DNA sequence: GATGAATGAGCGTTCATTCAT
DNA sequence: CATGAATGAACGCTCATTCAT
């Protein structure tokens, strides 16, 4: 087993436990056990618990981006691009429910709030595809005349709510409902 | 000070600390201190920490209902009723940010998931105003042709996302933006 | 048992274990066990381990002062005062070997070095009896013409070395040898 | 690099870290890193941590002896020999403050106490120069009429105290003060 | 021989809960 | 009833030591 395998095992165990039990219910010893390593071993790969949590988030983010960008063309009409990104994202969540549950936990924590504050207010170089899309939409007056961060909240709100309830089993999203969900998101923000 | 006063003080202290620091950052001793009671006293009013958390949730729910029902008429047209309830709810969150932050924590926890499972799938007698509204909307074909729980998720998703980001200070909701938010929610679900 | 009794028990257990085993060999759990309290209880009386160590030092210092000042007169001739304080101090160590061992550990630690730095270089209001004595001795030219901190080191050096070796059992200090020790200290610094 | 070089690097790294950070602050991994070797390598040269600590002490002792014996003649008068050895020792400490700090740590630890017990009470063949000197001084009645171990404690006490405070920066020992220190030590024990 | 990744016992500390007062 | 001191299990984390490579 290589070094990267072990790191991956730890991240996987952490993902599962955090997603299933929440941050509370996943002590380091349990993560170690599920990963099949000694408790101290985790600290060779992650400086401490907080950094494990943040690194896991970064891994997931990096996993999502290529998935949603697959087949994406910036030449396509605005609405088509919106639908593409939204439906890819929703499908990613449906295919990776643990990832979704983890990301929800992360966002609903001091880490997550700080992260979103940086992202929304700041100007990072990375992962700006959504931001750019919404900026264009505002410019071209195809979106409602509202502050950019509000447009983003309005568009993602229904998508995330539907993803969560699907994963919790409150209803089942088939391919048709995925599309209808994204169209509803479009209705939320389109002018 | 009456028994109810003391109970209220504890709930208030718990609300503040849970909302500000999260469940993590609010040990029972701190809640007791902020409430001005002994640590053991909390256990006279609440069997244990989990029950305190759940009881606090129930209190808040009971606080919200009369607020949003104020001025509500089931005779009004469907859209007007939707706008009324949505904007009252959003205003409640804006006026009571601690309540909102607490409710978010609660929903994002094992308690919250169980609670919503009961509510959405089950058929409680209480707090059915939203459920009834959406059922009517579906019947009258004024709402999209989607499963009821999905319609609810779609409608509340943007509202809660916007409330959260307003409270985190990412933008400021004035009276005008409140209305535009609810209209956007309407666009999400209207046929 | 009163609150002060319990605090005293903890300090006593810490004194014994630190003196006998060193700081290394005295984990909090062992101190708690020897004190007859739960591990968490220590933290009601001492914020953390470092503060327990420092508080214990302060307790011992406050115990020593009245003992060595007993029968002391600032009217007595310089040499008599020197002999008085020195022999009282040495007797204190002989009667309280655990205290001596603890103080040695403390001095030979980051805490102790910081403490002595404050004391020697700074000007605290407390426990200035030795400092004043040596200042007078320097003024009256009854002590060697050397920097004050050196005179103090020279005078205490033999006293502490002898106290340590007595306590370790390398020889036995009876009343006669105590006096001869202090006279030797006097010879070290007298002009 | 030869086997001895590597052993030397480890001892040097251990010396520096123990002297600067204390035994606490010098984990094996840090010693290995500073020595430029793998962590496991240390265990090829030293059975365990305690033995490394003891071996380092022995190395330092063997380093000191030739230094203080340099220019020493057993034909010289007693006082001259006392002054020679004392001032050479003090100069050694001044020139090698890390060695001094390490030796202090060592003496103030279970190892050190056991070591001194063997040395003072037992009769080792090694490093007997001080013991022989003091025995002669007692015989010739040039030293005070006290037990031999006491004379040694009395003579070294001020020397070590002054060395420590010089190294801690409480005063500065120039060549003149070195001599005055040793003369004070002489006054402590001379008849 | 040399390495450094892996281990897990042991540490200082926290905190929900109990119960004598 | 109300209290808050006491508890001890459980936590995150460290580090001396081992051993497969």
PDB file of N, CA and C (backbone and C1' of nucleotides) in Angstrom, chain B residues 37-41 44-45, chain F residues 1-6 12:
ATOM      1  N   UNK B  37     -28.769  30.397  36.580  1.00  0.00           N
ATOM      2  CA  UNK B  37     -29.231  29.300  37.444  1.00  0.00           C
ATOM      3  C   UNK B  37     -28.075  28.334  37.693  1.00  0.00           C
ATOM      4  N   UNK B  38     -28.273  27.434  38.612  1.00  0.00           N
ATOM      5  CA  UNK B  38     -27.266  26.405  38.850  1.00  0.00           C
ATOM      6  C   UNK B  38     -27.290  25.375  37.747  1.00  0.00           C
ATOM      7  N   UNK B  39     -26.140  24.719  37.583  1.00  0.00           N
ATOM      8  CA  UNK B  39     -26.044  23.745  36.487  1.00  0.00           C
ATOM      9  C   UNK B  39     -27.046  22.615  36.665  1.00  0.00           C
ATOM     10  N   UNK B  40     -27.226  22.175  37.881  1.00  0.00           N
ATOM     11  CA  UNK B  40     -28.141  21.079  38.140  1.00  0.00           C
ATOM     12  C   UNK B  40     -29.591  21.452  37.879  1.00  0.00           C
ATOM     13  N   UNK B  41     -29.875  22.730  37.992  1.00  0.00           N
ATOM     14  CA  UNK B  41     -31.264  23.184  37.860  1.00  0.00           C
ATOM     15  C   UNK B  41     -31.825  22.900  36.472  1.00  0.00           C
ATOM     16  N   UNK B  44     -33.893  19.922  36.126  1.00  0.00           N
ATOM     17  CA  UNK B  44     -35.262  19.882  36.671  1.00  0.00           C
ATOM     18  C   UNK B  44     -36.269  20.192  35.572  1.00  0.00           C
ATOM     19  N   UNK B  45     -35.804  20.968  34.563  1.00  0.00           N
ATOM     20  CA  UNK B  45     -36.726  21.427  33.523  1.00  0.00           C
ATOM     21  C   UNK B  45     -36.580  20.614  32.235  1.00  0.00           C
TER      22      UNK B  45
ATOM     23  P    DC F   1     -41.767  21.711  43.696  1.00  0.00           P
ATOM     24  O5'  DC F   1     -40.324  21.406  43.178  1.00  0.00           O
ATOM     25  C5'  DC F   1     -39.196  21.460  44.071  1.00  0.00           C
ATOM     26  C4'  DC F   1     -38.578  22.827  44.099  1.00  0.00           C
ATOM     27  C3'  DC F   1     -37.572  23.063  42.996  1.00  0.00           C
ATOM     28  O3'  DC F   1     -37.443  24.462  42.805  1.00  0.00           O
ATOM     29  C1'  DC F   1     -36.443  22.845  45.069  1.00  0.00           C
ATOM     30  P    DA F   2     -36.616  25.083  41.616  1.00  0.00           P
ATOM     31  O5'  DA F   2     -35.193  25.237  42.324  1.00  0.00           O
ATOM     32  C5'  DA F   2     -35.012  26.298  43.245  1.00  0.00           C
ATOM     33  C4'  DA F   2     -33.540  26.437  43.565  1.00  0.00           C
ATOM     34  C3'  DA F   2     -32.615  26.473  42.347  1.00  0.00           C
ATOM     35  O3'  DA F   2     -31.726  27.547  42.542  1.00  0.00           O
ATOM     36  C1'  DA F   2     -31.956  24.734  43.820  1.00  0.00           C
ATOM     37  P    DT F   3     -30.584  27.838  41.486  1.00  0.00           P
ATOM     38  O5'  DT F   3     -29.394  27.055  42.155  1.00  0.00           O
ATOM     39  C5'  DT F   3     -28.848  27.540  43.384  1.00  0.00           C
ATOM     40  C4'  DT F   3     -27.825  26.561  43.870  1.00  0.00           C
ATOM     41  C3'  DT F   3     -26.601  26.441  42.962  1.00  0.00           C
ATOM     42  O3'  DT F   3     -25.595  27.222  43.523  1.00  0.00           O
ATOM     43  C1'  DT F   3     -27.316  24.353  43.880  1.00  0.00           C
ATOM     44  P    DG F   4     -24.637  28.097  42.639  1.00  0.00           P
ATOM     45  O5'  DG F   4     -23.345  27.192  42.713  1.00  0.00           O
ATOM     46  C5'  DG F   4     -22.924  26.621  43.952  1.00  0.00           C
ATOM     47  C4'  DG F   4     -22.076  25.382  43.668  1.00  0.00           C
ATOM     48  C3'  DG F   4     -21.181  25.499  42.429  1.00  0.00           C
ATOM     49  O3'  DG F   4     -20.028  24.710  42.630  1.00  0.00           O
ATOM     50  C1'  DG F   4     -22.575  23.708  42.147  1.00  0.00           C
ATOM     51  P    DA F   5     -18.710  25.321  43.107  1.00  0.00           P
ATOM     52  O5'  DA F   5     -18.027  24.127  43.909  1.00  0.00           O
ATOM     53  C5'  DA F   5     -18.610  23.656  45.117  1.00  0.00           C
ATOM     54  C4'  DA F   5     -18.391  22.160  45.264  1.00  0.00           C
ATOM     55  C3'  DA F   5     -17.036  21.654  44.786  1.00  0.00           C
ATOM     56  O3'  DA F   5     -16.664  20.595  45.663  1.00  0.00           O
ATOM     57  C1'  DA F   5     -18.737  20.652  43.474  1.00  0.00           C
ATOM     58  P    DA F   6     -15.318  19.804  45.427  1.00  0.00           P
ATOM     59  O5'  DA F   6     -15.788  18.540  44.591  1.00  0.00           O
ATOM     60  C5'  DA F   6     -16.604  17.576  45.238  1.00  0.00           C
ATOM     61  C4'  DA F   6     -16.887  16.449  44.282  1.00  0.00           C
ATOM     62  C3'  DA F   6     -15.646  15.879  43.572  1.00  0.00           C
ATOM     63  O3'  DA F   6     -15.498  14.525  43.966  1.00  0.00           O
ATOM     64  C1'  DA F   6     -17.421  16.304  42.025  1.00  0.00           C
ATOM     65  P    DG F  12     -11.846  13.729  18.816  1.00  0.00           P
ATOM     66  O5'  DG F  12     -10.566  14.611  19.119  1.00  0.00           O
ATOM     67  C5'  DG F  12     -10.692  16.005  19.355  1.00  0.00           C
ATOM     68  C4'  DG F  12      -9.324  16.596  19.604  1.00  0.00           C
ATOM     69  C3'  DG F  12      -8.328  16.389  18.467  1.00  0.00           C
ATOM     70  O3'  DG F  12      -7.500  17.543  18.404  1.00  0.00           O
ATOM     71  C1'  DG F  12      -7.539  15.284  20.399  1.00  0.00           C
TER      72       DG F  12
END
